[in-house]
Coordinates of C-alpha atoms and ligand atoms in Angstrom, one line a residue:
X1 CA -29.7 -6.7 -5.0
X2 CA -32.5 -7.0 -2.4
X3 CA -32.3 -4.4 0.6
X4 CA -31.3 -7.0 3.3
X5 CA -27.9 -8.4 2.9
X6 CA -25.7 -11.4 4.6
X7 CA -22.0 -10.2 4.5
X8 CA -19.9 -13.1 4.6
X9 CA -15.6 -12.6 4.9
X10 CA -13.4 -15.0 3.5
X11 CA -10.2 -14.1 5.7
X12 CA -12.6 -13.1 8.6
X13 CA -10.3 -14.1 11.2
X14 CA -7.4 -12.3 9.4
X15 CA -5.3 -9.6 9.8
X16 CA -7.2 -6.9 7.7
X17 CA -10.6 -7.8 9.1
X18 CA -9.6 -8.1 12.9
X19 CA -8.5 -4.1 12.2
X20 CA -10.2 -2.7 9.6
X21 CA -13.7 -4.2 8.6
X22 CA -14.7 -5.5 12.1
X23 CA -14.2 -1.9 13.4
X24 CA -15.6 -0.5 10.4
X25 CA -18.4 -2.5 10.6
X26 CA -19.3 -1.6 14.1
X27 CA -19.0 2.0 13.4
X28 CA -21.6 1.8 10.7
X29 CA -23.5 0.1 13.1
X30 CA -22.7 2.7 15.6
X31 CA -24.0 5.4 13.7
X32 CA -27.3 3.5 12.6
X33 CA -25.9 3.3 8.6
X34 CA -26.0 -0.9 8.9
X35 CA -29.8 -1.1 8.0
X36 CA -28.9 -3.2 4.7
X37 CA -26.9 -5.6 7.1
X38 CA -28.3 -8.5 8.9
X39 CA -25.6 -10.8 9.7
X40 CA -22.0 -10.8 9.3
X41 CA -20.3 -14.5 8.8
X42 CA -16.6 -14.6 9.5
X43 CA -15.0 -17.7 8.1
X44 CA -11.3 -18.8 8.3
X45 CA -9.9 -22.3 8.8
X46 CA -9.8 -22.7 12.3
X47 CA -12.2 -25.2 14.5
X48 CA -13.8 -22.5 16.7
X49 CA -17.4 -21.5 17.2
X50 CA -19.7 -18.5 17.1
X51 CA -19.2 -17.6 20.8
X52 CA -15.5 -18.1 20.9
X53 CA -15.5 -15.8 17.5
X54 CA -17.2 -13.3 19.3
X55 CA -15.5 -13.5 22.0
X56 CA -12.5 -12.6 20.0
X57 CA -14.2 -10.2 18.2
X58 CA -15.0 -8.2 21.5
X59 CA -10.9 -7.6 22.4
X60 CA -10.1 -7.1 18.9
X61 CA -12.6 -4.0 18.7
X62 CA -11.8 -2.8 21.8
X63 CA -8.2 -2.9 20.7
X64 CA -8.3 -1.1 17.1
X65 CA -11.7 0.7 17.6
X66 CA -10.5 4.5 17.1
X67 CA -10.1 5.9 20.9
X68 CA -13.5 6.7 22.5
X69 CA -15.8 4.5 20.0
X70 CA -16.4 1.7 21.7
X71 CA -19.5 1.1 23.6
X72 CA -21.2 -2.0 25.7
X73 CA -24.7 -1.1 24.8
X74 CA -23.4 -1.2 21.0
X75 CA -21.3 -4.0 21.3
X76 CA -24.6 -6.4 22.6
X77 CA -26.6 -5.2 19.6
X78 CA -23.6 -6.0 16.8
X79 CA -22.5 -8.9 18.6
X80 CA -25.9 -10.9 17.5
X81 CA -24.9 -9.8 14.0
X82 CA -21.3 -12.0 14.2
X83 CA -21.5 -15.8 13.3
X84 CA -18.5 -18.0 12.6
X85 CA -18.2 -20.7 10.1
X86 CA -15.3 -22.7 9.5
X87 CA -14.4 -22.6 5.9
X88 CA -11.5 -24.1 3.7
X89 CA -10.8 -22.8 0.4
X90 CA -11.1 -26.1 -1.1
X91 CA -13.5 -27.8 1.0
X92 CA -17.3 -28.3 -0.7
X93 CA -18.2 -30.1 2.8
X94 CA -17.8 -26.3 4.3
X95 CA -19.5 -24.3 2.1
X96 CA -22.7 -26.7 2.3
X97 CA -22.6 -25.9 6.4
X98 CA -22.1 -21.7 5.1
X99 CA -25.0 -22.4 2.5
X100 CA -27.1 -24.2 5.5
X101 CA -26.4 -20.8 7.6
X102 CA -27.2 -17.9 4.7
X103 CA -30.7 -20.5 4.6
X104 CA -31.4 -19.8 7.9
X105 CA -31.6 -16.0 7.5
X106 CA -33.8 -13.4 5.7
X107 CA -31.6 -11.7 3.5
X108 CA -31.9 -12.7 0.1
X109 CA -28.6 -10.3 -0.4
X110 CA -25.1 -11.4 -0.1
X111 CA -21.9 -9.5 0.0
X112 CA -18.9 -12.3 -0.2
X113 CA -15.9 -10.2 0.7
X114 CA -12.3 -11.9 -0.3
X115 CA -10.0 -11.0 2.2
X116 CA -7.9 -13.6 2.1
X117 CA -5.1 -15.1 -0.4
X118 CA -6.1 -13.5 -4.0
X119 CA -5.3 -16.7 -5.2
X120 CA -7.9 -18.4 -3.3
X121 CA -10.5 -16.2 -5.0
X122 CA -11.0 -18.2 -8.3
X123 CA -11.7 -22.1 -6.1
X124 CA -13.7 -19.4 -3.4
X125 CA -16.0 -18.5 -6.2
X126 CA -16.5 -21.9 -7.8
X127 CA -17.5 -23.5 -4.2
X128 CA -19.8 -20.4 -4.0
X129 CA -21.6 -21.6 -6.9
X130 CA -21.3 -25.3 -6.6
X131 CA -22.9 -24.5 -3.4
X132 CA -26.0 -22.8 -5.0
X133 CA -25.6 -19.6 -2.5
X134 CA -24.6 -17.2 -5.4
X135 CA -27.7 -15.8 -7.6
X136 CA -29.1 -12.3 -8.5
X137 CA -28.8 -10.9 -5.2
X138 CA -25.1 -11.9 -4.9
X139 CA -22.1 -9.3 -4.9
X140 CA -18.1 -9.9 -4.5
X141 CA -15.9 -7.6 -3.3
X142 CA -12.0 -8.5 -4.2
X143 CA -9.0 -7.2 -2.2
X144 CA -6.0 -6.3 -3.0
X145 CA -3.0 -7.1 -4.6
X146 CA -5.2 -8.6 -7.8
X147 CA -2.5 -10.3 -9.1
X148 CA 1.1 -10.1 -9.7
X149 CA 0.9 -9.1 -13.1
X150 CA -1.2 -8.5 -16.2
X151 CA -1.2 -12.2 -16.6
X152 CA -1.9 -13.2 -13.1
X153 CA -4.5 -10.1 -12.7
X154 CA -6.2 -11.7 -16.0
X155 CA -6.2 -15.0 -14.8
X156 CA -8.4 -13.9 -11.3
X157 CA -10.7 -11.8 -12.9
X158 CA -11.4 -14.5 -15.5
X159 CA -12.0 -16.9 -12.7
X160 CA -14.3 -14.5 -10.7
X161 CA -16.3 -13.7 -13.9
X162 CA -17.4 -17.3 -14.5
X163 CA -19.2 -17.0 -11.3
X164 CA -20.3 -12.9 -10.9
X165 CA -20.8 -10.1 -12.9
X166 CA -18.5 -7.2 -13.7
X167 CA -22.1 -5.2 -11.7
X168 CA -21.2 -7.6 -9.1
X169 CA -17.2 -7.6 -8.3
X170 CA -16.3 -4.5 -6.4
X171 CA -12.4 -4.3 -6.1
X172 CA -11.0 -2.8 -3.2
X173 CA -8.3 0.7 -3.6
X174 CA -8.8 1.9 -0.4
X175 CA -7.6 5.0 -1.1
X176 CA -10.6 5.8 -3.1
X177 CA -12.4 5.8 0.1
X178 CA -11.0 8.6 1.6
X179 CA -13.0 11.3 2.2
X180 CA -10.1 13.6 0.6
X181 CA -9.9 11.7 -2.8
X182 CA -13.4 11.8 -3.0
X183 CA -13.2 16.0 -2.2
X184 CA -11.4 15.7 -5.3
X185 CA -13.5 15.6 -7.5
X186 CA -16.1 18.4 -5.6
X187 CA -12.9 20.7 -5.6
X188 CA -12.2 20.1 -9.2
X189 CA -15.8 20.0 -10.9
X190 CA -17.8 22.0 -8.3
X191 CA -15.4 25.0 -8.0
X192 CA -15.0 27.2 -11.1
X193 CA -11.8 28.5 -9.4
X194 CA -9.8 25.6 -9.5
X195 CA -11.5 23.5 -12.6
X196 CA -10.7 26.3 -15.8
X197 CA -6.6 26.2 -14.1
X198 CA -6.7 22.5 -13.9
X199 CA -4.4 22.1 -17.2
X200 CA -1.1 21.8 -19.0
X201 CA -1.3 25.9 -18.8
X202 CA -1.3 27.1 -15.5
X203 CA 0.2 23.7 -13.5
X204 CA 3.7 22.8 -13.6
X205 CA 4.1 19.6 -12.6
X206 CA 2.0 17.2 -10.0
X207 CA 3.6 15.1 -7.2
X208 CA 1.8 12.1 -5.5
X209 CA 4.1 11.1 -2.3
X210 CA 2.9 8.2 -0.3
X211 CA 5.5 7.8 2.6
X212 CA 5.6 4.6 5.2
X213 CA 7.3 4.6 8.1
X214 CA 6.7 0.9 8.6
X215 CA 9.4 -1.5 6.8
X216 CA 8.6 -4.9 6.0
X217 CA 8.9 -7.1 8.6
X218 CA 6.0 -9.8 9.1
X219 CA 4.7 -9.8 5.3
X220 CA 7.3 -13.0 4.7
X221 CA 8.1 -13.8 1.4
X222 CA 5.2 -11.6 0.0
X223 CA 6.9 -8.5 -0.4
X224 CA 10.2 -9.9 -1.5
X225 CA 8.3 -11.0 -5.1
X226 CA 6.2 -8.0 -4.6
X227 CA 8.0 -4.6 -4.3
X228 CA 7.1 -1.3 -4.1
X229 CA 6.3 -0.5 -7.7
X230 CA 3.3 -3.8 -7.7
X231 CA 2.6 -3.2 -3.9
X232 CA 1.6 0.5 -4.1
X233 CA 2.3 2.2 -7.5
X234 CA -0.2 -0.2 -9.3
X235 CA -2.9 0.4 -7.3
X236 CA -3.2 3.1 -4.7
X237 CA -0.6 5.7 -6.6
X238 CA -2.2 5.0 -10.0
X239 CA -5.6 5.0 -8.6
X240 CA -5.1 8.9 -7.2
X241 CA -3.5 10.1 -10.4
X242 CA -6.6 9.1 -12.3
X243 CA -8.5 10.8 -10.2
X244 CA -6.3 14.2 -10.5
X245 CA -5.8 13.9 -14.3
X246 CA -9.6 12.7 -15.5
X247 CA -11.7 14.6 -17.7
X248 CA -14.8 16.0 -16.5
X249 CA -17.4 12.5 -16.5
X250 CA -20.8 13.0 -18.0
X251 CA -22.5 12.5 -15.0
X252 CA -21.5 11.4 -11.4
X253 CA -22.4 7.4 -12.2
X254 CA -20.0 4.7 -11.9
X255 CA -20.0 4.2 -15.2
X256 CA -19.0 7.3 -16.5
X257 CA -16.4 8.1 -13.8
X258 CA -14.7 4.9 -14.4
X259 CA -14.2 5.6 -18.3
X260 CA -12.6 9.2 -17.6
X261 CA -10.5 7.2 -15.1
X262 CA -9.5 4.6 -17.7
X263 CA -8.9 7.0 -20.4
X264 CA -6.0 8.7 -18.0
X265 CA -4.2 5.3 -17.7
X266 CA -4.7 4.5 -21.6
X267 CA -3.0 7.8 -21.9
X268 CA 0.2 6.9 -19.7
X269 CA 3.5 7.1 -21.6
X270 CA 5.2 3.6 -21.4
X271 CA 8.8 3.8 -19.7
X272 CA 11.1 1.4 -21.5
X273 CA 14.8 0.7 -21.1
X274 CA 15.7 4.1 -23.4
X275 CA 13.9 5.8 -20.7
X276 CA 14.3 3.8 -17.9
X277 CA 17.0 5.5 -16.0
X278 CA 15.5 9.1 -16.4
X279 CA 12.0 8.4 -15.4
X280 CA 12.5 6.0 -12.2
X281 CA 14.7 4.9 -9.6
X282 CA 14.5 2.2 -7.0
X283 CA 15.5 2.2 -3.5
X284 CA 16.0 -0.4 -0.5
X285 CA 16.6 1.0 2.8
X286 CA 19.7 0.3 4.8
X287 CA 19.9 0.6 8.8
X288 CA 19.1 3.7 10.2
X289 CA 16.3 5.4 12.1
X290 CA 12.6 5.9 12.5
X291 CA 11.0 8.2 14.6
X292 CA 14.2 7.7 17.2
X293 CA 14.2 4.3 17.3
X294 CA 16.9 2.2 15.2
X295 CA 15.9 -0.4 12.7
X296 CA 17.4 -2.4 10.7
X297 CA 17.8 -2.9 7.1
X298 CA 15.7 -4.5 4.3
X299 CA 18.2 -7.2 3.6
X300 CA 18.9 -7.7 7.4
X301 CA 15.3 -8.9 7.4
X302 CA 15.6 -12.8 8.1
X303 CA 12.5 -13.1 4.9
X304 CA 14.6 -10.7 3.0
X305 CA 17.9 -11.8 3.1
X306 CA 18.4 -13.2 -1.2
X307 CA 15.9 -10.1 -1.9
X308 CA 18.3 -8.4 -3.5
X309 CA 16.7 -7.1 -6.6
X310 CA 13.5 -6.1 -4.8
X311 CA 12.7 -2.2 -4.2
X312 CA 11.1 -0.7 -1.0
X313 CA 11.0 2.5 -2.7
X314 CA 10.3 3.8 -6.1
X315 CA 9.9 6.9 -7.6
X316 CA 8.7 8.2 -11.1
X317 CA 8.3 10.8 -13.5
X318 CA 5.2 9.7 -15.6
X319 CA 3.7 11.5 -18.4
X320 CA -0.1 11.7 -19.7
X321 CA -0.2 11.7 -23.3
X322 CA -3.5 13.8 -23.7
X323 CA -3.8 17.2 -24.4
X324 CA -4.7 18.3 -21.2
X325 CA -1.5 17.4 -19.7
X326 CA 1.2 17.2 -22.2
X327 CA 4.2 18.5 -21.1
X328 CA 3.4 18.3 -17.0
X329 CA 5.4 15.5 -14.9
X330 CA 3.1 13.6 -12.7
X331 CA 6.4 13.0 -10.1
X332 CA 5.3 9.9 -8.0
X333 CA 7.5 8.6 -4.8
X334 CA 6.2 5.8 -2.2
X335 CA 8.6 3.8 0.0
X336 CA 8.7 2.1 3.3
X337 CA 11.0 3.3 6.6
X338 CA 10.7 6.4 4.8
X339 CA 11.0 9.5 7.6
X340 CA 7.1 9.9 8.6
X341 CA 4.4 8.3 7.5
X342 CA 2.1 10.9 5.7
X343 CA 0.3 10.9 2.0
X344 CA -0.5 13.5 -0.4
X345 CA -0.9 15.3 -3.9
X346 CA 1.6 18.9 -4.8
X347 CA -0.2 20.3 -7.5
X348 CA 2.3 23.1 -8.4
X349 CA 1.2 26.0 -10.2
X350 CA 3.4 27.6 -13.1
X351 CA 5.6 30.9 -12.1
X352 CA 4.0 34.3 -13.4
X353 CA 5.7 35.4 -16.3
X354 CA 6.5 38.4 -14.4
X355 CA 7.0 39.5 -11.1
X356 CA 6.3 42.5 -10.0
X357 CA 7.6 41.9 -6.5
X358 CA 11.3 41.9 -4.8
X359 CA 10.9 38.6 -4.4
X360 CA 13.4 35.4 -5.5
X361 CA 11.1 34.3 -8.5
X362 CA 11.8 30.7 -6.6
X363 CA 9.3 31.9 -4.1
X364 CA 6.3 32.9 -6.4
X365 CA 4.2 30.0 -6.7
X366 CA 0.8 28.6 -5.7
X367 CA 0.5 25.0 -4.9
X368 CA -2.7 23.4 -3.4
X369 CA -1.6 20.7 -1.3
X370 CA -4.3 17.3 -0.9
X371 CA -3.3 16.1 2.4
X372 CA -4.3 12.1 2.3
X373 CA -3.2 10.7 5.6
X374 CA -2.2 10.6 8.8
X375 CA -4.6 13.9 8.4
X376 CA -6.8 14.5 5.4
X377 CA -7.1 18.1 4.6
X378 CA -6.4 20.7 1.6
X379 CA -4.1 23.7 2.0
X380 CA -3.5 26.3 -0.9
X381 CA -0.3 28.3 -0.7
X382 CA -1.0 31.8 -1.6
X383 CA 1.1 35.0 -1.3
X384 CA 0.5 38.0 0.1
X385 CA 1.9 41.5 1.4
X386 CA 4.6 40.9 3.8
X387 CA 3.2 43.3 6.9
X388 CA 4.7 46.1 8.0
X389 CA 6.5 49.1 7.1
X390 CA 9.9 47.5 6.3
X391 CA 8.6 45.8 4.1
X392 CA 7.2 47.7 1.3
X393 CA 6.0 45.4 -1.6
X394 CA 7.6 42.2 -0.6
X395 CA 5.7 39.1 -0.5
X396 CA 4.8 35.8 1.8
X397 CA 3.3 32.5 1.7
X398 CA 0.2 32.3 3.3
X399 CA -1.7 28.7 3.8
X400 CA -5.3 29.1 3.0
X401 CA -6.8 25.8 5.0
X402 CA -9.4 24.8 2.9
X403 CA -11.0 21.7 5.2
X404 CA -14.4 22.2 7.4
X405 CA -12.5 21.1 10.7
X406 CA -15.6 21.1 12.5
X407 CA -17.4 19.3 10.5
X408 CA -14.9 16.6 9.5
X409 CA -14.3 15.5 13.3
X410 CA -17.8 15.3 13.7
X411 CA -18.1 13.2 10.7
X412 CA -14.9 11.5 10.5
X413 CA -14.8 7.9 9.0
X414 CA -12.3 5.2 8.0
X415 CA -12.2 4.5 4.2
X416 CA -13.4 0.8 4.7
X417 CA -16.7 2.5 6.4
X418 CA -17.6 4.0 3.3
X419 CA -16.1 1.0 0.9
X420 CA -18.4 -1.2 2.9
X421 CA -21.2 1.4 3.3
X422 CA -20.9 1.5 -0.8
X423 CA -21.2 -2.3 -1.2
X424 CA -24.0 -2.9 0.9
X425 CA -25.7 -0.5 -1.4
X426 CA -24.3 -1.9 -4.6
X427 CA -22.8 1.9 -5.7
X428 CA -19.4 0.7 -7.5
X429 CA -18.4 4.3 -8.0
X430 CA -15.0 4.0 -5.3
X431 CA -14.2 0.3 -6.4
X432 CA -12.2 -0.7 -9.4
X433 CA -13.6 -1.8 -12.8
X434 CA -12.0 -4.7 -14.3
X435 CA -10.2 -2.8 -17.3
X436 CA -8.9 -0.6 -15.0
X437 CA -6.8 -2.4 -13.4
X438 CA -5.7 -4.8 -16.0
X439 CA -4.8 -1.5 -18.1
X440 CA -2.5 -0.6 -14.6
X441 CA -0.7 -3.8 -14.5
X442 CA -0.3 -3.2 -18.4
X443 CA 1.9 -0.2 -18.0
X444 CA 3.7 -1.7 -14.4
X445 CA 4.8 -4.6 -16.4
X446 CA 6.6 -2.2 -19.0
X447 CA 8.5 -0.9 -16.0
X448 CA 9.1 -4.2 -14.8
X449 CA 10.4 -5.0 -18.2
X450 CA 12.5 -2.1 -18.3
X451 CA 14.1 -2.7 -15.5
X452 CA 14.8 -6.1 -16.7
X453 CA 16.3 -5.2 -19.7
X454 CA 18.5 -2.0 -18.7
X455 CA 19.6 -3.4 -15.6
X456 CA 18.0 -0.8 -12.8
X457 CA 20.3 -0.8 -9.6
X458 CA 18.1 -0.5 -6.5
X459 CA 20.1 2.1 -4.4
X460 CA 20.5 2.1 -0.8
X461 CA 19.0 4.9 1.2
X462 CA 19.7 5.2 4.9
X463 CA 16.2 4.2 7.0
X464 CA 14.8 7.5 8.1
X465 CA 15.3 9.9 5.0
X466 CA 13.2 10.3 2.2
X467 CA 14.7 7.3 -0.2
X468 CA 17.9 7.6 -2.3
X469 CA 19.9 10.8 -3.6
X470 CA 18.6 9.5 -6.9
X471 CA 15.2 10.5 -6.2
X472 CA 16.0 14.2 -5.4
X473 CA 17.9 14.1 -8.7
X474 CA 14.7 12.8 -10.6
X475 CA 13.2 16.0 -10.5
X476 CA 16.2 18.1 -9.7
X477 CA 17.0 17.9 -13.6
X478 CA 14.1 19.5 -14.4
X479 CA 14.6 21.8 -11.8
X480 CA 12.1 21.1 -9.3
X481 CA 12.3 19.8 -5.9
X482 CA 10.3 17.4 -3.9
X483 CA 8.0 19.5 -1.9
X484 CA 8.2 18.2 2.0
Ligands
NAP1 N1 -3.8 -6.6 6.3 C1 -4.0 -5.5 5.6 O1 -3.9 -4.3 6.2 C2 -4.3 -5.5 4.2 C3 -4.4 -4.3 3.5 C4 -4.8 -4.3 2.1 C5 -5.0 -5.5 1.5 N2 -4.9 -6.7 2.2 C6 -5.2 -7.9 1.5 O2 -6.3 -8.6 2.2 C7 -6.1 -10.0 2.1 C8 -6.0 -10.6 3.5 O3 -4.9 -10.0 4.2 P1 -4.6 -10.2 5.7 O4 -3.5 -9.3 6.1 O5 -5.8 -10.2 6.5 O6 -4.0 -11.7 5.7 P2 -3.9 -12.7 7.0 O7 -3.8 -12.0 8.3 O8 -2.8 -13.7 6.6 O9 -5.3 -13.5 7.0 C9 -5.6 -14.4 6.0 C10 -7.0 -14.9 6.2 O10 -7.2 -15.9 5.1 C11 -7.6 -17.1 5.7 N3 -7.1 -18.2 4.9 C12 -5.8 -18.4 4.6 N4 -5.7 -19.6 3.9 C13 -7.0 -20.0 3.7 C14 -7.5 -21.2 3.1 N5 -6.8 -22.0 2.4 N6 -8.8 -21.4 3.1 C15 -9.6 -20.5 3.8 N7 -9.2 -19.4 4.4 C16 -7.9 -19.2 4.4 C17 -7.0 -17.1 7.1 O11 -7.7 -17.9 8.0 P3 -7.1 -18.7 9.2 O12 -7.7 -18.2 10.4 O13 -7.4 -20.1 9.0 O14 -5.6 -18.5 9.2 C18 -7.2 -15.6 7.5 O15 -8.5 -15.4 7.9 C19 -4.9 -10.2 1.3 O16 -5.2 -10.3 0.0 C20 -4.1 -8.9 1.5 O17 -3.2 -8.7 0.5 C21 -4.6 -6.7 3.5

C-alpha cells in the first residue's frame, strides 16, 4: 500500500465507531501517529451531511474521549479529516458518490473498515469493486462476530476473498491490541526466567477469566442466537490462549506468529457429548445485584424472554494436545452480570515436591497473574520469610508488580489505537488470519454439538456472583480453585 491512506467506515455512524475508532482516531491524531491518514469517510444510511457529521462527531468525542484528552486546537485540525457519505449496503448509486469522493483526494491507499452487520460485508465488498475504488492499494479490515459458525464464518470470508487478498483482510480481536497481550510474548520469549518454566513441567494449570458486569440489554435478538460460548470464547478467549500456549515463532513476522498461533488451536482436544458434562457448564443469570444496584434476570429481558437455551456464561476445562502442554487444563470462564468487570490469565505454577517450610502445602505456589482489563498489568506471587522473630521459617506471599507504572500512564492507549495504528501500516501481526478463525469456529461448533446431543442444562446463577456452583465444581474435581 502507498503511504497516504483514505479510511473509509462502513458503520461510521454506529455504536462501535461513535466510541471506539472516532476516539481512537483522534488520539492518534493527538499524538502525531496519523501521518498515513488523510481523510476519514464515515458512511451509514442516514441523509445527513459532512457538517452535521461532524457536528456529531464533536459531542461524541467529547463524550467518550478518555477524561482530559480532548482539545479545541486538536479537534479543528481532525475535524477537516471527517467527511460523511451516505451509503446503503446495497445501493451501487452510493458507492459511485463514495468512489467520486476517494477521486477527489490524494491518497492512493484505502483502508475500508466493516463495522457494521458481518453479513453486509460480502454485497459491501462486491459494490467496492463494481465501483472500481478497490485495487493494489486497498485493505479491509473485518469486525467481529465473523460468522455464526464454521459454515457462516466460511461463507464471509469466501465472499471478502473474491474481492481482497488474505495480505489485505485484517480481522479485528481486540484483545490482541492490548498492550498486556502483546507483553506476552516479550515476557515469554525475551525473559530466560519465565520462557525454560513455560511447560507441562513446572505449570499446573492456566485460567483465562473474562468477567462482565454488563448483562444483555440493548443487543436485541443478537445475543439470544449468539451466547457466550460464539460471543466471547471463539474469539477473544481462544485468541489469548494461543497466545499463552504458542511455540516460540521463527521470527517476529505476521506470518510466523500466526502459524505458532494456529498450530495451538489444531492442537485443542474436541469436547463431545462423552465429555461434555466434565469439561463445560453453561450459565444464565437470574435477578440479583451488580455493583449495589439490582437487575434483572436474563430471561426477564423483554428480547430474551423464549431464550431459554442460550448461555450468558460458560466455562471450560480445555486441553492442548501437544507435548508442551499435555496434561495442564487451560480452565476458561467469561459471563455477563458477573460480580466486577475485570480480565485476566492465572498461570499457576506446580507445588515443590517438598517443603521445607511450616507452611499448609496449599499455600506454596507461584502464579504470575496477566491483568487484561479494567487495569493491564502483571503481578508474580512469590513467597518469602514471614518477618519477625515469631516467626521463624514461616512463609508469605509477596506480589512482585512487574508493570512500568510510569511509563504505561504516559503511554497509555486503547487497543483500537494500535489495531488501527497497525492497519494504516499494513502490519497484520494483531489481526486474525483466515484459518485461524475458521479452525476456532471448528472446535466451538463441537461444543455446540455436544451440547446438542447430551442435552447441557444452562444453570441459573444469581446476578452478582461469579456464574453457577457448577463452575467452582469444574475445577474443584481436580482440586483447584478459581483464583479471584
Ligand atoms: N459496539 C461494540 O462495542 C462492538 C464491539 C465489537 C464488535 N462490534 C461489531 O461491530 C459491528 C458494528 O457494531 P455496532 O455496535 O457499531 O452496531 P450499530 O450501533 O448497530 O451500528 C451499525 C452501523 O451499521 C450501519 N448499517 C446498518 N445497516 C446498514 C445497511 N443496510 N447499509 C449500510 N449501513 C448499515 C448503521 O448505519 P445507520 O446510521 O444507517 O443506522 C450503523 O452505522 C458489528 O459487527 C458488531 O458485532 C461492535
Amino acid at each position: 500500500m502507498s503511504d497516504m491512506v483514505d479510511l473509509v467506515i462502513f458503520g461510521g455512524t454506529g455504536d462501535l465507531s461513535t466510541r471506539k475508532l472516532l476516539p481512537a482516531l483522534f488520539q492518534l491524531h493527538r499524538h502525531g501517529l496519523a501521518e498515513r491518514l488523510h481523510r476519514i469517510i464515515a458512511t451509514g444510511r442516514a441523509e445527513t451531511d459532512t457538517d452535521s457529521f461532524r457536528e456529531e462527531a464533536r459531542g461524541n468525542l467529547q463524550r467518550f474521549l478518555p477524561e482530559g484528552r480532548w482539545d479545541d486546537g486538536i479537534w479543528d485540525a481532525f475535524r477537516e479529516r471527517l467527511y460523511y457519505v451516505r451509503v446503503e449496503a446495497d445501493h451501487p448509486q452510493h458507492y459511485s458518490d463514495l468512489a467520486g469522493l476517494l477521486d477527489t483526494g490524494e491518497a492512493p491507499g484505502r483502508l475500508y473498515y466493516l463495522a457494521t452487520l458481518p453479513a453486509l460485508y460480502g454485497e459491501i465488498c462486491r459494490q467496492l469493486q463494481g465501483a472500481g475504488v478497490v485495487d493494489e492499494y486497498s485493505r479491509v479490515v473485518l469486525e467481529k462476530p465473523l460468522g455464526h459458525d464454521l459454515a457462516s464464518c466460511h461463507a464471509i470470508n469466501a465472499q471478502v476473498a473474491q474481492v481482497f487478498d488474505e495480505e489485505a483482510t485484517f480481522r479485528i480481536d481486540h484483545y490482541l491490541g492490548k498492550e498486556t497481550v502483546q507483553n506476552l510474548l516479550a515476557l515469554r520469549f525475551g525473559n530466560q526466567l519465565f520462557h525454560p518454566m513455560w511447560n507441562n513441567t513446572y505449570i499446573e494449570s492456566v485460567q483465562i477469566t473474562v468477567a462482565e458486569e454488563i448483562g444483555v440489554a440493548g443487543r436485541g435478538s443478537y445475543y439470544a442466537d449468539t451466547g457466550a460460548l460464539r460471543d466471547m470464547v471463539q474469539n477473544h478467549l481462544l485468541q489469548v490462549l494461543s497466545i499463552v500456549a504458542m511455540e516460540p515463532p521463527a521470527t517476529l513476522q505476521p506470518g510466523d506468529i500466526r502459524d505458532e498461533k494456529m498450530k495451538v488451536l489444531r492442537c485443542l482436544e474436541p469436547i463431545s457429548a462423552d465429555n461434555v458434562a466434565e469439561c463445560t457448564v453453561r450459565g444464565r443469570y437470574a435477578a440479583g445485584a451488580v455493583a449495589g444496584e439490582a437487575v434483572r434476570g436474563f430471561l426477564e429481558e423483554d428480547a430474551f424472554h423464549d431464550a431459554d437455551t442460550t448461555e450468558t456464561f460458560v466455562a471450560l476445562k480445555v486441553n492442548i494436545n501437544n507435548w508442551r502442554w499435555a496434561g495442564v487444563p487451560f480452565y476458561l470462564r467469561t459471563g455477563k452480570r458477573l460480580t466486577r468487570r475485570y480480565s485476566e490469565i492465572v498461570i499457576e505454577y506446580r507445588r515443590q515436591p517438598f517443603s521445607l517450610f511450616a507452611n499448609d502445602p496449599q499455600e506454596l505456589t507461584n502464579k504470575l497473574v496477566i491483568h487484561l482489563q479494567p487495569e493491564e498489568s502483571i503481578t508474580l506471587h512469590t513467597l518469602n520469610k514471614k518477618p519477625g522473630l515469631r516467626s521463624k521459617l514461616k512463609l508469605k506471599p509477596v506480589e512482585l508488580h512487574l508493570t512500568d507504572d510510569d511509563e504505561r500512564d504516559e503511554d497509555s492507549y486503547d487497543a483500537y489505537e494500535r489495531l488501527l495504528l497497525d492497519a494504516l501500516h499494513g502490519d497484520q501481526t494483531l489481526f486474525m488470519r483466515r484459518d485461524e478463525v475458521e479452525t476456532a469456529w471448528r472446535w466451538i461448533d463441537t461444543i455446540i454439538a455436544a451440547w446438542e446431543e447430551a442435552g447441557t442444562p444452562v444453570k441459573n446463577y444469581n446476578a452478582g456472583t461469579m456464574g453457577p456452583n457448577a463452575a467452582t465444581a469444574l475445577v474443584a474435581v481436580d482440586g483447584r480453585q478459581w483464583h479471584e
